[in-house]
PDB file of N, CA and C in Angstrom:
ATOM      1  N   MET A   1       0.716  -1.318  -0.159  1.00 50.00           N
ATOM      2  CA  MET A   1      -0.077   0.015  -0.168  1.00 50.00           C
ATOM      3  C   MET A   1       1.212   0.828  -0.278  1.00 50.00           C
ATOM      4  N   ARG A   2       1.134   1.862  -0.845  1.00 49.00           N
ATOM      5  CA  ARG A   2       1.607   3.091  -1.024  1.00 49.00           C
ATOM      6  C   ARG A   2       0.484   4.116  -0.136  1.00 49.00           C
ATOM      7  N   SER A   3       1.058   5.764   0.141  1.00 47.00           N
ATOM      8  CA  SER A   3       0.722   6.574   0.974  1.00 47.00           C
ATOM      9  C   SER A   3       0.435   7.381  -0.577  1.00 47.00           C
ATOM     10  N   PRO A   4      -0.637   8.533   1.240  1.00 48.00           N
ATOM     11  CA  PRO A   4      -1.493   9.348  -0.027  1.00 48.00           C
ATOM     12  C   PRO A   4      -0.034  10.345  -1.048  1.00 48.00           C
ATOM     13  N   THR A   5      -0.632  11.161  -1.940  1.00 49.00           N
ATOM     14  CA  THR A   5       0.121  11.772  -3.574  1.00 49.00           C
ATOM     15  C   THR A   5       1.037  12.865  -2.248  1.00 49.00           C
ATOM     16  N   ILE A   6       2.296  13.140  -2.656  1.00 48.00           N
ATOM     17  CA  ILE A   6       2.332  14.931  -2.068  1.00 48.00           C
ATOM     18  C   ILE A   6       2.450  15.570  -3.707  1.00 48.00           C
ATOM     19  N   SER A   7       2.096  16.913  -3.620  1.00 49.00           N
ATOM     20  CA  SER A   7       1.904  17.239  -4.572  1.00 49.00           C
ATOM     21  C   SER A   7       2.637  18.910  -3.543  1.00 49.00           C
ATOM     22  N   LEU A   8       3.682  19.239  -4.392  1.00 49.00           N
ATOM     23  CA  LEU A   8       4.616  20.977  -3.803  1.00 49.00           C
ATOM     24  C   LEU A   8       4.981  21.193  -5.503  1.00 49.00           C
ATOM     25  N   THR A   9       4.948  23.428  -4.953  1.00 50.00           N
ATOM     26  CA  THR A   9       4.775  24.121  -6.268  1.00 50.00           C
ATOM     27  C   THR A   9       6.083  25.127  -6.532  1.00 50.00           C
ATOM     28  N   GLU A  10       6.722  24.788  -7.509  1.00 49.00           N
ATOM     29  CA  GLU A  10       8.157  24.968  -7.486  1.00 49.00           C
ATOM     30  C   GLU A  10       8.395  25.123  -9.280  1.00 49.00           C
ATOM     31  N   ASN A  11       9.143  26.294  -9.159  1.00 55.00           N
ATOM     32  CA  ASN A  11       9.269  26.775 -10.322  1.00 55.00           C
ATOM     33  C   ASN A  11       7.168  26.270 -11.220  1.00 55.00           C
ATOM     34  N   MET A  12       6.397  26.815 -10.422  1.00 50.00           N
ATOM     35  CA  MET A  12       5.384  27.255 -11.314  1.00 50.00           C
ATOM     36  C   MET A  12       4.898  25.660 -11.838  1.00 50.00           C
ATOM     37  N   GLU A  13       5.689  24.198 -11.358  1.00 62.00           N
ATOM     38  CA  GLU A  13       4.905  23.089 -11.653  1.00 62.00           C
ATOM     39  C   GLU A  13       4.729  22.416 -10.428  1.00 62.00           C
ATOM     40  N   VAL A  14       4.035  21.412 -10.969  1.00 60.00           N
ATOM     41  CA  VAL A  14       2.732  20.854  -9.328  1.00 60.00           C
ATOM     42  C   VAL A  14       4.475  19.349  -9.207  1.00 60.00           C
ATOM     43  N   VAL A  15       4.825  18.716  -8.441  1.00 68.00           N
ATOM     44  CA  VAL A  15       5.474  17.560  -7.841  1.00 68.00           C
ATOM     45  C   VAL A  15       4.694  17.264  -6.982  1.00 68.00           C
ATOM     46  N   ALA A  16       4.662  16.068  -8.073  1.00 78.00           N
ATOM     47  CA  ALA A  16       3.801  14.201  -7.270  1.00 78.00           C
ATOM     48  C   ALA A  16       4.952  13.483  -6.807  1.00 78.00           C
ATOM     49  N   MET A  17       4.644  13.150  -5.361  1.00 84.00           N
ATOM     50  CA  MET A  17       5.907  11.762  -4.829  1.00 84.00           C
ATOM     51  C   MET A  17       4.695  10.830  -3.791  1.00 84.00           C
ATOM     52  N   LYS A  18       5.149   9.544  -4.835  1.00 91.00           N
ATOM     53  CA  LYS A  18       4.892   8.705  -3.499  1.00 91.00           C
ATOM     54  C   LYS A  18       6.300   8.248  -2.930  1.00 91.00           C
ATOM     55  N   ASN A  19       5.434   7.756  -1.774  1.00 95.00           N
ATOM     56  CA  ASN A  19       6.794   6.535  -0.634  1.00 95.00           C
ATOM     57  C   ASN A  19       6.020   5.428  -0.202  1.00 95.00           C
ATOM     58  N   ASN A  20       6.667   4.452  -0.230  1.00 95.00           N
ATOM     59  CA  ASN A  20       6.316   2.830   0.384  1.00 95.00           C
ATOM     60  C   ASN A  20       7.690   2.824   1.479  1.00 95.00           C
ATOM     61  N   ILE A  21       8.011   4.070   2.288  1.00 97.00           N
ATOM     62  CA  ILE A  21       8.795   3.757   3.672  1.00 97.00           C
ATOM     63  C   ILE A  21       8.102   2.797   4.305  1.00 97.00           C
ATOM     64  N   LYS A  22       6.765   2.591   4.693  1.00 96.00           N
ATOM     65  CA  LYS A  22       5.578   2.058   5.946  1.00 96.00           C
ATOM     66  C   LYS A  22       5.841   0.675   6.037  1.00 96.00           C
ATOM     67  N   VAL A  23       5.328   0.692   4.088  1.00 96.00           N
ATOM     68  CA  VAL A  23       6.119  -0.779   3.566  1.00 96.00           C
ATOM     69  C   VAL A  23       6.960  -1.515   4.328  1.00 96.00           C
ATOM     70  N   HIS A  24       7.843  -0.990   3.689  1.00 97.00           N
ATOM     71  CA  HIS A  24       9.320  -1.963   3.276  1.00 97.00           C
ATOM     72  C   HIS A  24      10.371  -1.701   5.868  1.00 97.00           C
ATOM     73  N   ARG A  25       9.424  -0.640   6.156  1.00 97.00           N
ATOM     74  CA  ARG A  25       9.735  -0.674   7.575  1.00 97.00           C
ATOM     75  C   ARG A  25       8.735  -2.557   8.297  1.00 97.00           C
ATOM     76  N   ALA A  26       8.233  -2.647   7.903  1.00 97.00           N
ATOM     77  CA  ALA A  26       6.758  -3.150   8.030  1.00 97.00           C
ATOM     78  C   ALA A  26       8.001  -4.908   7.736  1.00 97.00           C
ATOM     79  N   LYS A  27       8.584  -4.775   6.467  1.00 96.00           N
ATOM     80  CA  LYS A  27       8.770  -6.448   6.539  1.00 96.00           C
ATOM     81  C   LYS A  27       9.978  -6.272   6.634  1.00 96.00           C
ATOM     82  N   GLN A  28      10.995  -4.998   7.551  1.00 96.00           N
ATOM     83  CA  GLN A  28      12.177  -5.389   7.938  1.00 96.00           C
ATOM     84  C   GLN A  28      11.695  -5.333   9.952  1.00 96.00           C
ATOM     85  N   ASN A  29      11.019  -5.271   9.640  1.00 97.00           N
ATOM     86  CA  ASN A  29       9.983  -5.119  11.311  1.00 97.00           C
ATOM     87  C   ASN A  29      11.345  -3.827  12.396  1.00 97.00           C
ATOM     88  N   LEU A  30      10.959  -2.118  10.817  1.00 98.00           N
ATOM     89  CA  LEU A  30      11.857  -1.629  12.305  1.00 98.00           C
ATOM     90  C   LEU A  30      10.802   0.122  12.576  1.00 98.00           C
ATOM     91  N   THR A  31      11.383   0.124  13.780  1.00 98.00           N
ATOM     92  CA  THR A  31      10.397   1.085  13.525  1.00 98.00           C
ATOM     93  C   THR A  31      10.190   2.604  12.534  1.00 98.00           C
ATOM     94  N   GLN A  32       9.839   3.676  12.975  1.00 98.00           N
ATOM     95  CA  GLN A  32      10.057   4.655  13.217  1.00 98.00           C
ATOM     96  C   GLN A  32      11.688   5.190  13.097  1.00 98.00           C
ATOM     97  N   GLU A  33      11.435   5.066  14.368  1.00 98.00           N
ATOM     98  CA  GLU A  33      12.916   6.047  15.246  1.00 98.00           C
ATOM     99  C   GLU A  33      14.418   4.363  14.831  1.00 98.00           C
ATOM    100  N   ALA A  34      13.693   3.763  14.714  1.00 98.00           N
ATOM    101  CA  ALA A  34      15.404   2.481  14.064  1.00 98.00           C
ATOM    102  C   ALA A  34      15.430   3.305  13.071  1.00 98.00           C
ATOM    103  N   LEU A  35      15.360   3.054  11.956  1.00 98.00           N
ATOM    104  CA  LEU A  35      15.058   3.702  10.535  1.00 98.00           C
ATOM    105  C   LEU A  35      15.756   5.000  11.257  1.00 98.00           C
ATOM    106  N   ALA A  36      15.074   5.947  11.183  1.00 98.00           N
ATOM    107  CA  ALA A  36      15.694   7.488  11.328  1.00 98.00           C
ATOM    108  C   ALA A  36      16.962   7.287  12.215  1.00 98.00           C
ATOM    109  N   ASP A  37      17.429   6.691  12.863  1.00 98.00           N
ATOM    110  CA  ASP A  37      18.515   6.526  14.281  1.00 98.00           C
ATOM    111  C   ASP A  37      20.063   6.142  12.987  1.00 98.00           C
ATOM    112  N   LYS A  38      19.349   4.601  11.818  1.00 98.00           N
ATOM    113  CA  LYS A  38      19.934   4.443  11.176  1.00 98.00           C
ATOM    114  C   LYS A  38      20.316   5.311   9.509  1.00 98.00           C
ATOM    115  N   VAL A  39      19.600   6.246   9.463  1.00 98.00           N
ATOM    116  CA  VAL A  39      20.344   6.822   8.322  1.00 98.00           C
ATOM    117  C   VAL A  39      19.884   8.648   9.041  1.00 98.00           C
ATOM    118  N   GLY A  40      20.886   8.602  10.473  1.00 98.00           N
ATOM    119  CA  GLY A  40      20.827  10.907  10.701  1.00 98.00           C
ATOM    120  C   GLY A  40      19.780  11.420  10.990  1.00 98.00           C
ATOM    121  N   VAL A  41      18.478  11.123  11.157  1.00 98.00           N
ATOM    122  CA  VAL A  41      16.829  12.192  11.172  1.00 98.00           C
ATOM    123  C   VAL A  41      16.852  11.557  12.805  1.00 98.00           C
ATOM    124  N   SER A  42      15.872  12.239  12.858  1.00 98.00           N
ATOM    125  CA  SER A  42      14.846  12.365  13.885  1.00 98.00           C
ATOM    126  C   SER A  42      13.584  11.188  13.469  1.00 98.00           C
ATOM    127  N   ARG A  43      12.740  10.511  15.000  1.00 98.00           N
ATOM    128  CA  ARG A  43      11.974   9.997  14.150  1.00 98.00           C
ATOM    129  C   ARG A  43      10.456  10.774  13.152  1.00 98.00           C
ATOM    130  N   GLN A  44      10.820  12.072  14.003  1.00 98.00           N
ATOM    131  CA  GLN A  44       9.638  13.268  13.835  1.00 98.00           C
ATOM    132  C   GLN A  44      10.060  12.702  11.895  1.00 98.00           C
ATOM    133  N   THR A  45      10.904  13.667  11.154  1.00 98.00           N
ATOM    134  CA  THR A  45      11.210  13.239   9.690  1.00 98.00           C
ATOM    135  C   THR A  45      10.680  12.096   9.711  1.00 98.00           C
ATOM    136  N   ILE A  46      11.091  11.272   9.447  1.00 98.00           N
ATOM    137  CA  ILE A  46       9.989   9.951   9.043  1.00 98.00           C
ATOM    138  C   ILE A  46       9.310   9.848   9.551  1.00 98.00           C
ATOM    139  N   ILE A  47       8.748   9.902  10.060  1.00 97.00           N
ATOM    140  CA  ILE A  47       7.064  10.835   9.881  1.00 97.00           C
ATOM    141  C   ILE A  47       6.496  11.816   9.187  1.00 97.00           C
ATOM    142  N   ALA A  48       7.552  12.776   9.138  1.00 97.00           N
ATOM    143  CA  ALA A  48       7.066  13.595   8.251  1.00 97.00           C
ATOM    144  C   ALA A  48       6.790  12.829   6.701  1.00 97.00           C
ATOM    145  N   ILE A  49       7.947  12.066   6.331  1.00 96.00           N
ATOM    146  CA  ILE A  49       8.435  11.717   5.234  1.00 96.00           C
ATOM    147  C   ILE A  49       6.956  10.526   5.027  1.00 96.00           C
ATOM    148  N   GLU A  50       7.040  10.187   5.633  1.00 95.00           N
ATOM    149  CA  GLU A  50       5.575   8.186   5.363  1.00 95.00           C
ATOM    150  C   GLU A  50       4.497   8.731   5.763  1.00 95.00           C
ATOM    151  N   SER A  51       4.212   9.867   5.982  1.00 93.00           N
ATOM    152  CA  SER A  51       2.806  11.157   6.306  1.00 93.00           C
ATOM    153  C   SER A  51       3.028  11.790   4.267  1.00 93.00           C
ATOM    154  N   ASP A  52       3.614  12.097   3.588  1.00 89.00           N
ATOM    155  CA  ASP A  52       4.060  13.209   2.416  1.00 89.00           C
ATOM    156  C   ASP A  52       3.716  14.278   2.843  1.00 89.00           C
ATOM    157  N   LYS A  53       4.248  14.178   3.695  1.00 91.00           N
ATOM    158  CA  LYS A  53       4.821  16.661   4.681  1.00 91.00           C
ATOM    159  C   LYS A  53       6.133  16.907   4.345  1.00 91.00           C
ATOM    160  N   TYR A  54       7.007  16.173   4.048  1.00 91.00           N
ATOM    161  CA  TYR A  54       7.946  16.391   3.825  1.00 91.00           C
ATOM    162  C   TYR A  54       8.416  16.108   2.385  1.00 91.00           C
ATOM    163  N   LEU A  55       9.504  16.619   1.676  1.00 92.00           N
ATOM    164  CA  LEU A  55       9.713  15.157   0.783  1.00 92.00           C
ATOM    165  C   LEU A  55      12.182  15.555   1.147  1.00 92.00           C
ATOM    166  N   PRO A  56      11.779  14.603   0.913  1.00 95.00           N
ATOM    167  CA  PRO A  56      13.653  13.847   1.706  1.00 95.00           C
ATOM    168  C   PRO A  56      14.859  14.789   0.860  1.00 95.00           C
ATOM    169  N   SER A  57      15.694  14.747   1.118  1.00 95.00           N
ATOM    170  CA  SER A  57      16.745  15.238   0.145  1.00 95.00           C
ATOM    171  C   SER A  57      17.177  14.184  -1.129  1.00 95.00           C
ATOM    172  N   LEU A  58      17.835  14.375  -1.829  1.00 95.00           N
ATOM    173  CA  LEU A  58      18.520  13.016  -2.371  1.00 95.00           C
ATOM    174  C   LEU A  58      19.775  12.433  -1.478  1.00 95.00           C
ATOM    175  N   GLY A  59      20.277  12.895  -1.080  1.00 97.00           N
ATOM    176  CA  GLY A  59      20.606  11.737  -0.302  1.00 97.00           C
ATOM    177  C   GLY A  59      20.103  11.350   0.997  1.00 97.00           C
ATOM    178  N   LEU A  60      19.200  11.856   1.800  1.00 98.00           N
ATOM    179  CA  LEU A  60      18.324  11.263   2.664  1.00 98.00           C
ATOM    180  C   LEU A  60      18.039  10.465   1.919  1.00 98.00           C
ATOM    181  N   ALA A  61      17.244  10.377   0.766  1.00 97.00           N
ATOM    182  CA  ALA A  61      16.861   8.674   0.029  1.00 97.00           C
ATOM    183  C   ALA A  61      17.459   7.554  -0.363  1.00 97.00           C
ATOM    184  N   PHE A  62      18.424   8.993  -0.836  1.00 97.00           N
ATOM    185  CA  PHE A  62      19.442   7.215  -0.773  1.00 97.00           C
ATOM    186  C   PHE A  62      19.908   6.720   0.666  1.00 97.00           C
ATOM    187  N   LYS A  63      20.384   7.403   1.524  1.00 98.00           N
ATOM    188  CA  LYS A  63      20.230   6.525   2.912  1.00 98.00           C
ATOM    189  C   LYS A  63      19.828   6.324   3.293  1.00 98.00           C
ATOM    190  N   ILE A  64      18.117   5.797   2.649  1.00 98.00           N
ATOM    191  CA  ILE A  64      16.823   5.047   3.226  1.00 98.00           C
ATOM    192  C   ILE A  64      16.343   4.563   2.179  1.00 98.00           C
ATOM    193  N   ALA A  65      16.954   4.423   0.949  1.00 98.00           N
ATOM    194  CA  ALA A  65      17.205   3.645   0.178  1.00 98.00           C
ATOM    195  C   ALA A  65      18.419   2.189   0.968  1.00 98.00           C
ATOM    196  N   ASN A  66      19.058   2.603   1.661  1.00 97.00           N
ATOM    197  CA  ASN A  66      20.133   1.718   1.297  1.00 97.00           C
ATOM    198  C   ASN A  66      20.487   0.566   2.480  1.00 97.00           C
ATOM    199  N   VAL A  67      19.092   1.917   3.568  1.00 98.00           N
ATOM    200  CA  VAL A  67      18.369   0.409   4.299  1.00 98.00           C
ATOM    201  C   VAL A  67      18.263  -0.710   4.533  1.00 98.00           C
ATOM    202  N   PHE A  68      17.564  -0.422   3.015  1.00 97.00           N
ATOM    203  CA  PHE A  68      16.070  -1.471   1.716  1.00 97.00           C
ATOM    204  C   PHE A  68      16.816  -2.630   1.429  1.00 97.00           C
ATOM    205  N   HIS A  69      17.723  -2.213   1.359  1.00 97.00           N
ATOM    206  CA  HIS A  69      18.472  -2.901   0.144  1.00 97.00           C
ATOM    207  C   HIS A  69      17.715  -2.927  -0.882  1.00 97.00           C
ATOM    208  N   SER A  70      16.969  -1.296  -1.237  1.00 96.00           N
ATOM    209  CA  SER A  70      16.832  -1.097  -2.206  1.00 96.00           C
ATOM    210  C   SER A  70      17.521   0.038  -3.040  1.00 96.00           C
ATOM    211  N   THR A  71      16.131   0.549  -4.426  1.00 96.00           N
ATOM    212  CA  THR A  71      17.231   1.583  -5.245  1.00 96.00           C
ATOM    213  C   THR A  71      15.858   2.749  -4.556  1.00 96.00           C
ATOM    214  N   ILE A  72      15.809   3.773  -5.453  1.00 96.00           N
ATOM    215  CA  ILE A  72      15.611   4.783  -4.916  1.00 96.00           C
ATOM    216  C   ILE A  72      14.057   4.535  -5.749  1.00 96.00           C
ATOM    217  N   GLU A  73      13.958   4.035  -6.366  1.00 94.00           N
ATOM    218  CA  GLU A  73      12.709   4.006  -7.380  1.00 94.00           C
ATOM    219  C   GLU A  73      11.799   2.817  -6.409  1.00 94.00           C
ATOM    220  N   ASP A  74      12.105   2.231  -5.789  1.00 95.00           N
ATOM    221  CA  ASP A  74      12.069   1.153  -5.385  1.00 95.00           C
ATOM    222  C   ASP A  74      10.550   1.252  -3.650  1.00 95.00           C
ATOM    223  N   ILE A  75      11.346   2.897  -3.186  1.00 96.00           N
ATOM    224  CA  ILE A  75      11.161   3.979  -1.963  1.00 96.00           C
ATOM    225  C   ILE A  75       9.692   4.505  -2.607  1.00 96.00           C
ATOM    226  N   PHE A  76      10.718   5.281  -3.508  1.00 94.00           N
ATOM    227  CA  PHE A  76       9.484   6.478  -3.580  1.00 94.00           C
ATOM    228  C   PHE A  76      10.002   6.479  -5.185  1.00 94.00           C
ATOM    229  N   SER A  77       8.184   6.897  -5.415  1.00 90.00           N
ATOM    230  CA  SER A  77       7.681   6.889  -6.514  1.00 90.00           C
ATOM    231  C   SER A  77       7.174   8.755  -7.269  1.00 90.00           C
ATOM    232  N   TYR A  78       7.975   9.026  -8.971  1.00 83.00           N
ATOM    233  CA  TYR A  78       7.291  10.583  -9.053  1.00 83.00           C
ATOM    234  C   TYR A  78       6.766   9.971  -9.847  1.00 83.00           C
ATOM    235  N   GLU A  79       4.707  11.375  -9.793  1.00 77.00           N
ATOM    236  CA  GLU A  79       3.462  10.578  -9.926  1.00 77.00           C
ATOM    237  C   GLU A  79       3.532  11.243 -11.210  1.00 77.00           C
ATOM    238  N   GLY A  80       4.185  12.815 -11.702  1.00 67.00           N
ATOM    239  CA  GLY A  80       4.922  13.381 -12.341  1.00 67.00           C
ATOM    240  C   GLY A  80       4.534  14.479 -11.773  1.00 67.00           C
ATOM    241  N   GLY A  81       4.551  16.030 -13.658  1.00 59.00           N
ATOM    242  CA  GLY A  81       4.020  16.987 -12.649  1.00 59.00           C
ATOM    243  C   GLY A  81       3.574  17.683 -13.879  1.00 59.00           C
ATOM    244  N   LYS A  82       2.918  18.608 -13.625  1.00 53.00           N
ATOM    245  CA  LYS A  82       1.731  19.510 -14.624  1.00 53.00           C
ATOM    246  C   LYS A  82       2.502  21.106 -14.630  1.00 53.00           C
ATOM    247  N   ASN A  83       1.971  21.212 -15.402  1.00 51.00           N
ATOM    248  CA  ASN A  83       2.663  23.410 -15.455  1.00 51.00           C
ATOM    249  C   ASN A  83       1.481  24.362 -15.484  1.00 51.00           C
ATOM    250  N   GLU A  84       1.807  25.331 -14.688  1.00 45.00           N
ATOM    251  CA  GLU A  84       0.375  25.332 -14.039  1.00 45.00           C
ATOM    252  C   GLU A  84       0.046  27.018 -14.101  1.00 45.00           C
ATOM    253  N   SER A  85       0.571  27.221 -15.193  1.00 43.00           N
ATOM    254  CA  SER A  85       0.194  28.364 -15.903  1.00 43.00           C
ATOM    255  C   SER A  85      -0.694  29.279 -16.682  1.00 43.00           C
TER     256      SER A  85
END
């Protein structure tokens, strides 16, 4: 099950991303706090990413994917963007 879509406006383009961190955490029996410790952020940051309130930096996305022995594309999916003219 994927999380709801997040949309951010940047340079007049709506960016939509989804993530399935919660699914990967469950498969590895990791808590939000344990994942946060492994990637060097707070538990609140993981909560915000999972609930689509925060988009991680590219570096953080790589760290998260590495914890799950996955690619970024397995964890995060880009849903495309629309030009808001």
